């Protein structure tokens, strides 16, 4: 696994604030200077309830996406574009859909890219991280 396969420190904090407390094999631990460092080991499993201070679990992006889908009822897809699309050549974006177990008062379908409000990303992981972050912001706002 590479570091980009894990939720960033900022994303991990958002996940925790929205109730994520799944067991993870990695954690973000804050150094004395306040800089977060990623630590992981298959020998240990961490949960947010066990960690203190500014330390937080570091789930894989897939794990966070699955939790969002299964627990919060929000799914989104990362879309890849091929070279035939001259405006989005080789880039990625994401689309969301609220599943039946989601908040019925929230929007049911949003494709921000179509309306020119959603950026394109160079990698799948960047698009996945941004999608997770945006969906957690909606949860935080109660939408």
mmCIF file of N, CA and C in Angstrom:
data_model
loop_
_atom_site.group_PDB
_atom_site.id
_atom_site.type_symbol
_atom_site.label_atom_id
_atom_site.label_comp_id
_atom_site.label_asym_id
_atom_site.label_seq_id
_atom_site.Cartn_x
_atom_site.Cartn_y
_atom_site.Cartn_z
ATOM 1 N N UNK A 1 0.841 -1.185 0.000
ATOM 2 C CA UNK A 1 0.000 0.000 0.000
ATOM 3 C C UNK A 1 0.883 1.245 0.000
ATOM 4 N N UNK A 2 0.423 2.228 -0.716
ATOM 5 C CA UNK A 2 1.091 3.525 -0.733
ATOM 6 C C UNK A 2 0.299 4.491 0.133
ATOM 7 N N UNK A 3 0.928 5.578 0.559
ATOM 8 C CA UNK A 3 0.236 6.566 1.396
ATOM 9 C C UNK A 3 -1.024 7.100 0.739
ATOM 10 N N UNK A 4 -1.033 7.232 -0.603
ATOM 11 C CA UNK A 4 -2.225 7.769 -1.271
ATOM 12 C C UNK A 4 -3.404 6.795 -1.218
ATOM 13 N N UNK A 5 -3.189 5.557 -0.788
ATOM 14 C CA UNK A 5 -4.273 4.591 -0.630
ATOM 15 C C UNK A 5 -5.043 4.800 0.674
ATOM 16 N N UNK A 6 -4.492 5.604 1.573
ATOM 17 C CA UNK A 6 -5.105 5.863 2.876
ATOM 18 C C UNK A 6 -5.772 7.238 2.908
ATOM 19 N N UNK A 7 -6.758 7.381 3.755
ATOM 20 C CA UNK A 7 -7.365 8.693 3.978
ATOM 21 C C UNK A 7 -6.296 9.629 4.526
ATOM 22 N N UNK A 8 -6.256 10.842 4.019
ATOM 23 C CA UNK A 8 -5.319 11.841 4.541
ATOM 24 C C UNK A 8 -5.684 12.158 5.990
ATOM 25 N N UNK A 9 -4.799 12.836 6.674
ATOM 26 C CA UNK A 9 -5.073 13.214 8.061
ATOM 27 C C UNK A 9 -6.345 14.054 8.149
ATOM 28 N N UNK A 10 -6.490 15.031 7.256
ATOM 29 C CA UNK A 10 -7.670 15.902 7.273
ATOM 30 C C UNK A 10 -8.947 15.106 7.001
ATOM 31 N N UNK A 11 -8.888 14.178 6.042
ATOM 32 C CA UNK A 11 -10.041 13.350 5.734
ATOM 33 C C UNK A 11 -10.355 12.409 6.897
ATOM 34 N N UNK A 12 -9.334 11.863 7.532
ATOM 35 C CA UNK A 12 -9.535 10.984 8.680
ATOM 36 C C UNK A 12 -10.234 11.725 9.823
ATOM 37 N N UNK A 13 -9.878 12.992 10.032
ATOM 38 C CA UNK A 13 -10.548 13.789 11.065
ATOM 39 C C UNK A 13 -12.020 14.002 10.726
ATOM 40 N N UNK A 14 -12.329 14.260 9.442
ATOM 41 C CA UNK A 14 -13.718 14.424 9.017
ATOM 42 C C UNK A 14 -14.504 13.129 9.211
ATOM 43 N N UNK A 15 -13.888 12.007 8.870
ATOM 44 C CA UNK A 15 -14.541 10.718 9.059
ATOM 45 C C UNK A 15 -14.871 10.485 10.533
ATOM 46 N N UNK A 16 -13.905 10.748 11.392
ATOM 47 C CA UNK A 16 -14.121 10.568 12.829
ATOM 48 C C UNK A 16 -15.267 11.466 13.312
ATOM 49 N N UNK A 17 -15.302 12.713 12.860
ATOM 50 C CA UNK A 17 -16.344 13.652 13.274
ATOM 51 C C UNK A 17 -17.740 13.194 12.821
ATOM 52 N N UNK A 18 -17.788 12.407 11.750
ATOM 53 C CA UNK A 18 -19.068 11.903 11.236
ATOM 54 C C UNK A 18 -19.409 10.517 11.773
ATOM 55 N N UNK A 19 -18.604 10.017 12.716
ATOM 56 C CA UNK A 19 -18.921 8.758 13.386
ATOM 57 C C UNK A 19 -18.126 7.549 12.962
ATOM 58 N N UNK A 20 -17.142 7.716 12.100
ATOM 59 C CA UNK A 20 -16.325 6.574 11.678
ATOM 60 C C UNK A 20 -15.502 6.079 12.854
ATOM 61 N N UNK A 21 -15.671 4.809 13.221
ATOM 62 C CA UNK A 21 -14.874 4.202 14.285
ATOM 63 C C UNK A 21 -14.627 2.734 13.981
ATOM 64 N N UNK A 22 -14.363 2.448 12.719
ATOM 65 C CA UNK A 22 -14.083 1.084 12.288
ATOM 66 C C UNK A 22 -12.632 0.727 12.633
ATOM 67 N N UNK A 23 -12.368 -0.548 12.887
ATOM 68 C CA UNK A 23 -10.978 -0.961 13.121
ATOM 69 C C UNK A 23 -10.126 -0.719 11.879
ATOM 70 N N UNK A 24 -8.919 -0.188 12.076
ATOM 71 C CA UNK A 24 -8.006 0.113 10.970
ATOM 72 C C UNK A 24 -6.609 -0.388 11.311
ATOM 73 N N UNK A 25 -5.833 -0.717 10.290
ATOM 74 C CA UNK A 25 -4.468 -1.198 10.523
ATOM 75 C C UNK A 25 -3.450 -0.059 10.500
ATOM 76 N N UNK A 26 -3.914 1.158 10.308
ATOM 77 C CA UNK A 26 -3.003 2.307 10.296
ATOM 78 C C UNK A 26 -3.623 3.451 11.077
ATOM 79 N N UNK A 27 -2.769 4.368 11.503
ATOM 80 C CA UNK A 27 -3.241 5.543 12.216
ATOM 81 C C UNK A 27 -2.370 6.735 11.874
ATOM 82 N N UNK A 28 -2.989 7.905 11.996
ATOM 83 C CA UNK A 28 -2.251 9.156 11.919
ATOM 84 C C UNK A 28 -1.924 9.547 13.351
ATOM 85 N N UNK A 29 -0.656 9.714 13.656
ATOM 86 C CA UNK A 29 -0.225 10.129 14.983
ATOM 87 C C UNK A 29 0.469 11.473 14.853
ATOM 88 N N UNK A 30 0.095 12.408 15.708
ATOM 89 C CA UNK A 30 0.699 13.743 15.652
ATOM 90 C C UNK A 30 2.011 13.762 16.414
ATOM 91 N N UNK A 31 3.019 14.259 15.754
ATOM 92 C CA UNK A 31 4.324 14.436 16.365
ATOM 93 C C UNK A 31 4.271 15.647 17.303
ATOM 94 N N UNK A 32 5.253 15.828 18.188
ATOM 95 C CA UNK A 32 5.250 16.991 19.093
ATOM 96 C C UNK A 32 5.149 18.336 18.371
ATOM 97 N N UNK A 33 5.652 18.410 17.127
ATOM 98 C CA UNK A 33 5.569 19.669 16.382
ATOM 99 C C UNK A 33 4.201 19.843 15.709
ATOM 100 N N UNK A 34 3.286 18.892 15.911
ATOM 101 C CA UNK A 34 1.944 18.987 15.345
ATOM 102 C C UNK A 34 1.788 18.379 13.976
ATOM 103 N N UNK A 35 2.886 17.909 13.368
ATOM 104 C CA UNK A 35 2.821 17.316 12.034
ATOM 105 C C UNK A 35 2.360 15.861 12.143
ATOM 106 N N UNK A 36 1.297 15.490 11.405
ATOM 107 C CA UNK A 36 0.829 14.099 11.460
ATOM 108 C C UNK A 36 1.737 13.160 10.672
ATOM 109 N N UNK A 37 1.938 11.961 11.206
ATOM 110 C CA UNK A 37 2.729 10.925 10.548
ATOM 111 C C UNK A 37 1.862 9.677 10.442
ATOM 112 N N UNK A 38 1.952 8.975 9.319
ATOM 113 C CA UNK A 38 1.182 7.760 9.099
ATOM 114 C C UNK A 38 1.953 6.562 9.639
ATOM 115 N N UNK A 39 1.303 5.789 10.510
ATOM 116 C CA UNK A 39 1.886 4.576 11.064
ATOM 117 C C UNK A 39 0.938 3.428 10.794
ATOM 118 N N UNK A 40 1.472 2.294 10.424
ATOM 119 C CA UNK A 40 0.617 1.145 10.181
ATOM 120 C C UNK A 40 1.339 -0.151 10.426
ATOM 121 N N UNK A 41 0.563 -1.150 10.777
ATOM 122 C CA UNK A 41 1.110 -2.469 11.012
ATOM 123 C C UNK A 41 -0.032 -3.463 10.987
ATOM 124 N N UNK A 42 0.162 -4.581 10.341
ATOM 125 C CA UNK A 42 -0.872 -5.609 10.358
ATOM 126 C C UNK A 42 -0.905 -6.321 11.700
ATOM 127 N N UNK A 43 0.074 -6.069 12.552
ATOM 128 C CA UNK A 43 0.102 -6.699 13.868
ATOM 129 C C UNK A 43 -0.844 -6.015 14.851
ATOM 130 N N UNK A 44 -1.236 -4.791 14.563
ATOM 131 C CA UNK A 44 -2.112 -4.034 15.458
ATOM 132 C C UNK A 44 -3.332 -3.531 14.695
ATOM 133 N N UNK A 45 -4.424 -3.421 15.404
ATOM 134 C CA UNK A 45 -5.633 -2.834 14.831
ATOM 135 C C UNK A 45 -6.033 -1.692 15.747
ATOM 136 N N UNK A 46 -6.237 -0.516 15.165
ATOM 137 C CA UNK A 46 -6.559 0.679 15.921
ATOM 138 C C UNK A 46 -8.022 1.043 15.750
ATOM 139 N N UNK A 47 -8.593 1.674 16.788
ATOM 140 C CA UNK A 47 -9.927 2.269 16.655
ATOM 141 C C UNK A 47 -9.848 3.675 17.225
ATOM 142 N N UNK A 48 -10.721 4.562 16.753
ATOM 143 C CA UNK A 48 -10.691 5.942 17.224
ATOM 144 C C UNK A 48 -10.931 6.040 18.718
ATOM 145 N N UNK A 49 -11.717 5.110 19.266
ATOM 146 C CA UNK A 49 -12.009 5.143 20.701
ATOM 147 C C UNK A 49 -10.745 4.913 21.530
ATOM 148 N N UNK A 50 -9.771 4.190 20.988
ATOM 149 C CA UNK A 50 -8.531 3.888 21.710
ATOM 150 C C UNK A 50 -7.482 4.991 21.598
ATOM 151 N N UNK A 51 -7.606 5.818 20.578
ATOM 152 C CA UNK A 51 -6.582 6.823 20.325
ATOM 153 C C UNK A 51 -6.865 8.094 21.114
ATOM 154 N N UNK A 52 -5.808 8.785 21.472
ATOM 155 C CA UNK A 52 -5.951 9.982 22.299
ATOM 156 C C UNK A 52 -5.510 11.226 21.532
ATOM 157 N N UNK A 53 -5.945 12.347 22.019
ATOM 158 C CA UNK A 53 -5.502 13.622 21.465
ATOM 159 C C UNK A 53 -5.845 13.773 20.006
ATOM 160 N N UNK A 54 -4.863 14.185 19.228
ATOM 161 C CA UNK A 54 -5.075 14.451 17.806
ATOM 162 C C UNK A 54 -4.799 13.232 16.942
ATOM 163 N N UNK A 55 -4.472 12.084 17.556
ATOM 164 C CA UNK A 55 -4.273 10.861 16.793
ATOM 165 C C UNK A 55 -5.621 10.368 16.282
ATOM 166 N N UNK A 56 -5.627 9.759 15.114
ATOM 167 C CA UNK A 56 -6.861 9.304 14.497
ATOM 168 C C UNK A 56 -6.543 8.120 13.591
ATOM 169 N N UNK A 57 -7.514 7.201 13.432
ATOM 170 C CA UNK A 57 -7.287 6.068 12.540
ATOM 171 C C UNK A 57 -7.121 6.550 11.111
ATOM 172 N N UNK A 58 -6.437 5.740 10.303
ATOM 173 C CA UNK A 58 -6.186 6.055 8.895
ATOM 174 C C UNK A 58 -6.745 4.921 8.043
ATOM 175 N N UNK A 59 -8.030 4.987 7.707
ATOM 176 C CA UNK A 59 -8.587 3.907 6.884
ATOM 177 C C UNK A 59 -8.111 3.987 5.441
ATOM 178 N N UNK A 60 -8.138 2.850 4.766
ATOM 179 C CA UNK A 60 -7.941 2.851 3.327
ATOM 180 C C UNK A 60 -9.097 3.621 2.702
ATOM 181 N N UNK A 61 -8.876 4.265 1.584
ATOM 182 C CA UNK A 61 -9.936 5.017 0.915
ATOM 183 C C UNK A 61 -11.132 4.113 0.606
ATOM 184 N N UNK A 62 -10.866 2.875 0.191
ATOM 185 C CA UNK A 62 -11.951 1.938 -0.080
ATOM 186 C C UNK A 62 -12.783 1.678 1.181
ATOM 187 N N UNK A 63 -12.105 1.505 2.311
ATOM 188 C CA UNK A 63 -12.791 1.264 3.585
ATOM 189 C C UNK A 63 -13.702 2.439 3.934
ATOM 190 N N UNK A 64 -13.215 3.647 3.768
ATOM 191 C CA UNK A 64 -14.018 4.844 4.051
ATOM 192 C C UNK A 64 -15.201 4.940 3.092
ATOM 193 N N UNK A 65 -14.979 4.641 1.810
ATOM 194 C CA UNK A 65 -16.048 4.689 0.824
ATOM 195 C C UNK A 65 -17.120 3.641 1.139
ATOM 196 N N UNK A 66 -16.701 2.447 1.535
ATOM 197 C CA UNK A 66 -17.649 1.381 1.882
ATOM 198 C C UNK A 66 -18.448 1.762 3.124
ATOM 199 N N UNK A 67 -17.809 2.346 4.135
ATOM 200 C CA UNK A 67 -18.493 2.794 5.347
ATOM 201 C C UNK A 67 -19.534 3.858 5.006
ATOM 202 N N UNK A 68 -19.160 4.791 4.173
ATOM 203 C CA UNK A 68 -20.084 5.853 3.763
ATOM 204 C C UNK A 68 -21.316 5.254 3.073
ATOM 205 N N UNK A 69 -21.089 4.271 2.226
ATOM 206 C CA UNK A 69 -22.174 3.620 1.495
ATOM 207 C C UNK A 69 -23.052 2.781 2.431
ATOM 208 N N UNK A 70 -22.451 1.958 3.277
ATOM 209 C CA UNK A 70 -23.208 1.021 4.104
ATOM 210 C C UNK A 70 -23.819 1.653 5.344
ATOM 211 N N UNK A 71 -23.135 2.610 5.941
ATOM 212 C CA UNK A 71 -23.620 3.207 7.187
ATOM 213 C C UNK A 71 -24.420 4.479 6.940
ATOM 214 N N UNK A 72 -23.954 5.336 6.051
ATOM 215 C CA UNK A 72 -24.607 6.622 5.812
ATOM 216 C C UNK A 72 -25.538 6.623 4.602
ATOM 217 N N UNK A 73 -25.492 5.559 3.789
ATOM 218 C CA UNK A 73 -26.390 5.456 2.645
ATOM 219 C C UNK A 73 -26.038 6.361 1.488
ATOM 220 N N UNK A 74 -24.773 6.736 1.376
ATOM 221 C CA UNK A 74 -24.341 7.607 0.282
ATOM 222 C C UNK A 74 -23.269 6.874 -0.523
ATOM 223 N N UNK A 75 -23.546 6.710 -1.792
ATOM 224 C CA UNK A 75 -22.575 6.080 -2.681
ATOM 225 C C UNK A 75 -22.144 7.095 -3.725
ATOM 226 N N UNK A 76 -20.948 6.937 -4.207
ATOM 227 C CA UNK A 76 -20.511 7.753 -5.335
ATOM 228 C C UNK A 76 -19.514 6.947 -6.144
ATOM 229 N N UNK A 77 -19.436 7.280 -7.387
ATOM 230 C CA UNK A 77 -18.557 6.579 -8.313
ATOM 231 C C UNK A 77 -17.496 7.526 -8.831
ATOM 232 N N UNK A 78 -16.291 7.013 -8.958
ATOM 233 C CA UNK A 78 -15.236 7.769 -9.619
ATOM 234 C C UNK A 78 -15.293 7.380 -11.090
ATOM 235 N N UNK A 79 -15.353 8.383 -11.939
ATOM 236 C CA UNK A 79 -15.490 8.176 -13.373
ATOM 237 C C UNK A 79 -14.162 8.480 -14.059
ATOM 238 N N UNK A 80 -13.696 7.545 -14.869
ATOM 239 C CA UNK A 80 -12.464 7.744 -15.637
ATOM 240 C C UNK A 80 -12.826 8.166 -17.053
ATOM 241 N N UNK A 81 -12.046 9.069 -17.617
ATOM 242 C CA UNK A 81 -12.267 9.537 -18.982
ATOM 243 C C UNK A 81 -11.091 9.113 -19.849
ATOM 244 N N UNK A 82 -11.388 8.641 -21.039
ATOM 245 C CA UNK A 82 -10.319 8.193 -21.925
ATOM 246 C C UNK A 82 -9.859 9.312 -22.855
ATOM 247 N N UNK A 83 -8.922 8.984 -23.702
ATOM 248 C CA UNK A 83 -8.305 9.982 -24.576
ATOM 249 C C UNK A 83 -9.255 10.517 -25.644
ATOM 250 N N UNK A 84 -10.396 9.875 -25.858
ATOM 251 C CA UNK A 84 -11.316 10.355 -26.891
ATOM 252 C C UNK A 84 -12.063 11.618 -26.469
ATOM 253 N N UNK A 85 -12.044 11.940 -25.194
ATOM 254 C CA UNK A 85 -12.710 13.143 -24.687
ATOM 255 C C UNK A 85 -11.653 14.227 -24.523
ATOM 256 N N UNK A 86 -11.594 15.175 -25.461
ATOM 257 C CA UNK A 86 -10.505 16.158 -25.453
ATOM 258 C C UNK A 86 -10.557 17.111 -24.265
ATOM 259 N N UNK A 87 -11.702 17.246 -23.609
ATOM 260 C CA UNK A 87 -11.798 18.152 -22.471
ATOM 261 C C UNK A 87 -11.460 17.480 -21.149
ATOM 262 N N UNK A 88 -11.600 16.154 -21.098
ATOM 263 C CA UNK A 88 -11.371 15.431 -19.839
ATOM 264 C C UNK A 88 -10.352 14.312 -20.021
ATOM 265 N N UNK A 89 -9.549 14.410 -21.029
ATOM 266 C CA UNK A 89 -8.608 13.362 -21.410
ATOM 267 C C UNK A 89 -7.775 12.839 -20.240
ATOM 268 N N UNK A 90 -7.953 11.584 -19.932
ATOM 269 C CA UNK A 90 -7.146 10.934 -18.900
ATOM 270 C C UNK A 90 -7.411 11.411 -17.491
ATOM 271 N N UNK A 91 -8.499 12.119 -17.263
ATOM 272 C CA UNK A 91 -8.799 12.666 -15.938
ATOM 273 C C UNK A 91 -9.920 11.875 -15.277
ATOM 274 N N UNK A 92 -10.183 12.190 -14.031
ATOM 275 C CA UNK A 92 -11.208 11.513 -13.242
ATOM 276 C C UNK A 92 -12.111 12.544 -12.580
ATOM 277 N N UNK A 93 -13.363 12.190 -12.379
ATOM 278 C CA UNK A 93 -14.257 12.965 -11.522
ATOM 279 C C UNK A 93 -15.169 11.982 -10.818
ATOM 280 N N UNK A 94 -16.013 12.462 -9.931
ATOM 281 C CA UNK A 94 -16.909 11.561 -9.208
ATOM 282 C C UNK A 94 -18.334 12.067 -9.274
ATOM 283 N N UNK A 95 -19.258 11.125 -9.114
ATOM 284 C CA UNK A 95 -20.687 11.426 -9.082
ATOM 285 C C UNK A 95 -21.266 10.746 -7.847
ATOM 286 N N UNK A 96 -22.240 11.364 -7.229
ATOM 287 C CA UNK A 96 -22.864 10.769 -6.043
ATOM 288 C C UNK A 96 -24.301 10.373 -6.302
ATOM 289 N N UNK A 97 -24.770 9.447 -5.493
ATOM 290 C CA UNK A 97 -26.190 9.092 -5.457
ATOM 291 C C UNK A 97 -26.509 8.689 -4.026
ATOM 292 N N UNK A 98 -27.633 9.163 -3.530
ATOM 293 C CA UNK A 98 -28.059 8.787 -2.190
ATOM 294 C C UNK A 98 -28.850 7.491 -2.293
ATOM 295 N N UNK A 99 -28.512 6.522 -1.494
ATOM 296 C CA UNK A 99 -29.160 5.222 -1.509
ATOM 297 C C UNK A 99 -30.439 5.247 -0.678
ATOM 298 N N UNK A 100 -31.264 4.207 -0.777
ATOM 299 C CA UNK A 100 -32.540 4.194 -0.040
ATOM 300 C C UNK A 100 -32.408 4.395 1.469
ATOM 301 N N UNK A 101 -31.283 4.014 2.066
ATOM 302 C CA UNK A 101 -31.130 4.195 3.506
ATOM 303 C C UNK A 101 -30.529 5.551 3.884
ATOM 304 N N UNK A 102 -30.482 6.482 2.935
ATOM 305 C CA UNK A 102 -29.922 7.807 3.225
ATOM 306 C C UNK A 102 -30.998 8.744 3.772
ATOM 307 N N UNK A 103 -30.596 9.939 4.141
ATOM 308 C CA UNK A 103 -31.501 10.978 4.617
ATOM 309 C C UNK A 103 -32.458 11.357 3.490
ATOM 310 N N UNK A 104 -33.744 11.137 3.692
ATOM 311 C CA UNK A 104 -34.717 11.389 2.625
ATOM 312 C C UNK A 104 -34.867 12.865 2.289
ATOM 313 N N UNK A 105 -34.403 13.762 3.148
ATOM 314 C CA UNK A 105 -34.514 15.192 2.884
ATOM 315 C C UNK A 105 -33.352 15.723 2.045
ATOM 316 N N UNK A 106 -32.306 14.916 1.875
ATOM 317 C CA UNK A 106 -31.149 15.346 1.101
ATOM 318 C C UNK A 106 -31.415 15.254 -0.388
ATOM 319 N N UNK A 107 -30.525 15.834 -1.175
ATOM 320 C CA UNK A 107 -30.683 15.744 -2.626
ATOM 321 C C UNK A 107 -30.515 14.286 -3.041
ATOM 322 N N UNK A 108 -31.250 13.848 -4.019
ATOM 323 C CA UNK A 108 -31.229 12.445 -4.420
ATOM 324 C C UNK A 108 -30.199 12.137 -5.495
ATOM 325 N N UNK A 109 -29.781 13.112 -6.244
ATOM 326 C CA UNK A 109 -28.797 12.852 -7.287
ATOM 327 C C UNK A 109 -28.068 14.148 -7.590
ATOM 328 N N UNK A 110 -26.780 14.108 -7.619
ATOM 329 C CA UNK A 110 -26.002 15.296 -7.947
ATOM 330 C C UNK A 110 -24.852 14.885 -8.848
ATOM 331 N N UNK A 111 -24.680 15.569 -9.926
ATOM 332 C CA UNK A 111 -23.511 15.393 -10.776
ATOM 333 C C UNK A 111 -22.908 16.781 -10.946
ATOM 334 N N UNK A 112 -21.999 17.137 -10.074
ATOM 335 C CA UNK A 112 -21.449 18.481 -10.080
ATOM 336 C C UNK A 112 -20.630 18.753 -11.332
ATOM 337 N N UNK A 113 -20.081 17.723 -11.937
ATOM 338 C CA UNK A 113 -19.250 17.949 -13.108
ATOM 339 C C UNK A 113 -20.075 18.538 -14.252
ATOM 340 N N UNK A 114 -21.273 18.011 -14.483
ATOM 341 C CA UNK A 114 -22.113 18.475 -15.587
ATOM 342 C C UNK A 114 -22.385 19.969 -15.475
ATOM 343 N N UNK A 115 -22.554 20.457 -14.273
ATOM 344 C CA UNK A 115 -22.860 21.865 -14.073
ATOM 345 C C UNK A 115 -21.611 22.725 -13.951
ATOM 346 N N UNK A 116 -20.456 22.152 -14.207
ATOM 347 C CA UNK A 116 -19.214 22.906 -14.201
ATOM 348 C C UNK A 116 -18.704 23.251 -12.815
ATOM 349 N N UNK A 117 -19.231 22.608 -11.802
ATOM 350 C CA UNK A 117 -18.834 22.920 -10.432
ATOM 351 C C UNK A 117 -17.871 21.896 -9.854
ATOM 352 N N UNK A 118 -17.626 20.829 -10.582
ATOM 353 C CA UNK A 118 -16.798 19.760 -10.035
ATOM 354 C C UNK A 118 -15.488 19.660 -10.792
ATOM 355 N N UNK A 119 -14.378 19.703 -10.077
ATOM 356 C CA UNK A 119 -13.078 19.662 -10.747
ATOM 357 C C UNK A 119 -12.727 18.265 -11.259
ATOM 358 N N UNK A 120 -11.792 18.233 -12.168
ATOM 359 C CA UNK A 120 -11.217 16.983 -12.646
ATOM 360 C C UNK A 120 -9.938 16.719 -11.866
ATOM 361 N N UNK A 121 -9.587 15.454 -11.731
ATOM 362 C CA UNK A 121 -8.409 15.066 -10.958
ATOM 363 C C UNK A 121 -7.498 14.211 -11.812
ATOM 364 N N UNK A 122 -6.216 14.257 -11.507
ATOM 365 C CA UNK A 122 -5.226 13.497 -12.271
ATOM 366 C C UNK A 122 -5.209 12.017 -11.912
ATOM 367 N N UNK A 123 -5.606 11.667 -10.688
ATOM 368 C CA UNK A 123 -5.583 10.268 -10.270
ATOM 369 C C UNK A 123 -6.928 9.855 -9.690
ATOM 370 N N UNK A 124 -7.181 8.565 -9.737
ATOM 371 C CA UNK A 124 -8.385 7.977 -9.162
ATOM 372 C C UNK A 124 -8.464 8.290 -7.668
ATOM 373 N N UNK A 125 -7.334 8.151 -6.972
ATOM 374 C CA UNK A 125 -7.300 8.370 -5.526
ATOM 375 C C UNK A 125 -7.611 9.815 -5.156
ATOM 376 N N UNK A 126 -7.147 10.772 -5.959
ATOM 377 C CA UNK A 126 -7.470 12.178 -5.692
ATOM 378 C C UNK A 126 -8.967 12.419 -5.826
ATOM 379 N N UNK A 127 -9.581 11.855 -6.861
ATOM 380 C CA UNK A 127 -11.030 12.010 -7.053
ATOM 381 C C UNK A 127 -11.797 11.322 -5.930
ATOM 382 N N UNK A 128 -11.347 10.134 -5.523
ATOM 383 C CA UNK A 128 -11.996 9.397 -4.443
ATOM 384 C C UNK A 128 -11.904 10.174 -3.128
ATOM 385 N N UNK A 129 -10.748 10.714 -2.820
ATOM 386 C CA UNK A 129 -10.568 11.507 -1.599
ATOM 387 C C UNK A 129 -11.460 12.734 -1.597
ATOM 388 N N UNK A 130 -11.524 13.430 -2.724
ATOM 389 C CA UNK A 130 -12.360 14.618 -2.807
ATOM 390 C C UNK A 130 -13.835 14.259 -2.659
ATOM 391 N N UNK A 131 -14.271 13.190 -3.310
ATOM 392 C CA UNK A 131 -15.661 12.752 -3.182
ATOM 393 C C UNK A 131 -16.018 12.431 -1.741
ATOM 394 N N UNK A 132 -15.133 11.716 -1.056
ATOM 395 C CA UNK A 132 -15.365 11.404 0.358
ATOM 396 C C UNK A 132 -15.469 12.684 1.184
ATOM 397 N N UNK A 133 -14.548 13.588 0.967
ATOM 398 C CA UNK A 133 -14.536 14.842 1.714
ATOM 399 C C UNK A 133 -15.821 15.636 1.507
ATOM 400 N N UNK A 134 -16.262 15.733 0.254
ATOM 401 C CA UNK A 134 -17.477 16.491 -0.042
ATOM 402 C C UNK A 134 -18.714 15.833 0.580
ATOM 403 N N UNK A 135 -18.796 14.513 0.537
ATOM 404 C CA UNK A 135 -19.944 13.818 1.121
ATOM 405 C C UNK A 135 -19.959 13.971 2.642
ATOM 406 N N UNK A 136 -18.778 13.961 3.270
ATOM 407 C CA UNK A 136 -18.709 14.164 4.723
ATOM 408 C C UNK A 136 -19.133 15.576 5.101
ATOM 409 N N UNK A 137 -18.839 16.544 4.245
ATOM 410 C CA UNK A 137 -19.288 17.907 4.486
ATOM 411 C C UNK A 137 -20.830 17.979 4.448
ATOM 412 N N UNK A 138 -21.442 17.256 3.505
ATOM 413 C CA UNK A 138 -22.918 17.216 3.448
ATOM 414 C C UNK A 138 -23.494 16.592 4.709
ATOM 415 N N UNK A 139 -22.860 15.534 5.191
ATOM 416 C CA UNK A 139 -23.326 14.889 6.431
ATOM 417 C C UNK A 139 -23.212 15.867 7.590
ATOM 418 N N UNK A 140 -22.091 16.554 7.662
ATOM 419 C CA UNK A 140 -21.852 17.522 8.737
ATOM 420 C C UNK A 140 -22.915 18.620 8.739
ATOM 421 N N UNK A 141 -23.335 19.048 7.538
ATOM 422 C CA UNK A 141 -24.349 20.092 7.427
ATOM 423 C C UNK A 141 -25.767 19.550 7.614
ATOM 424 N N UNK A 142 -25.897 18.210 7.677
ATOM 425 C CA UNK A 142 -27.207 17.612 7.855
ATOM 426 C C UNK A 142 -27.985 17.453 6.578
ATOM 427 N N UNK A 143 -27.324 17.512 5.429
ATOM 428 C CA UNK A 143 -28.044 17.373 4.131
ATOM 429 C C UNK A 143 -28.093 15.915 3.718
#
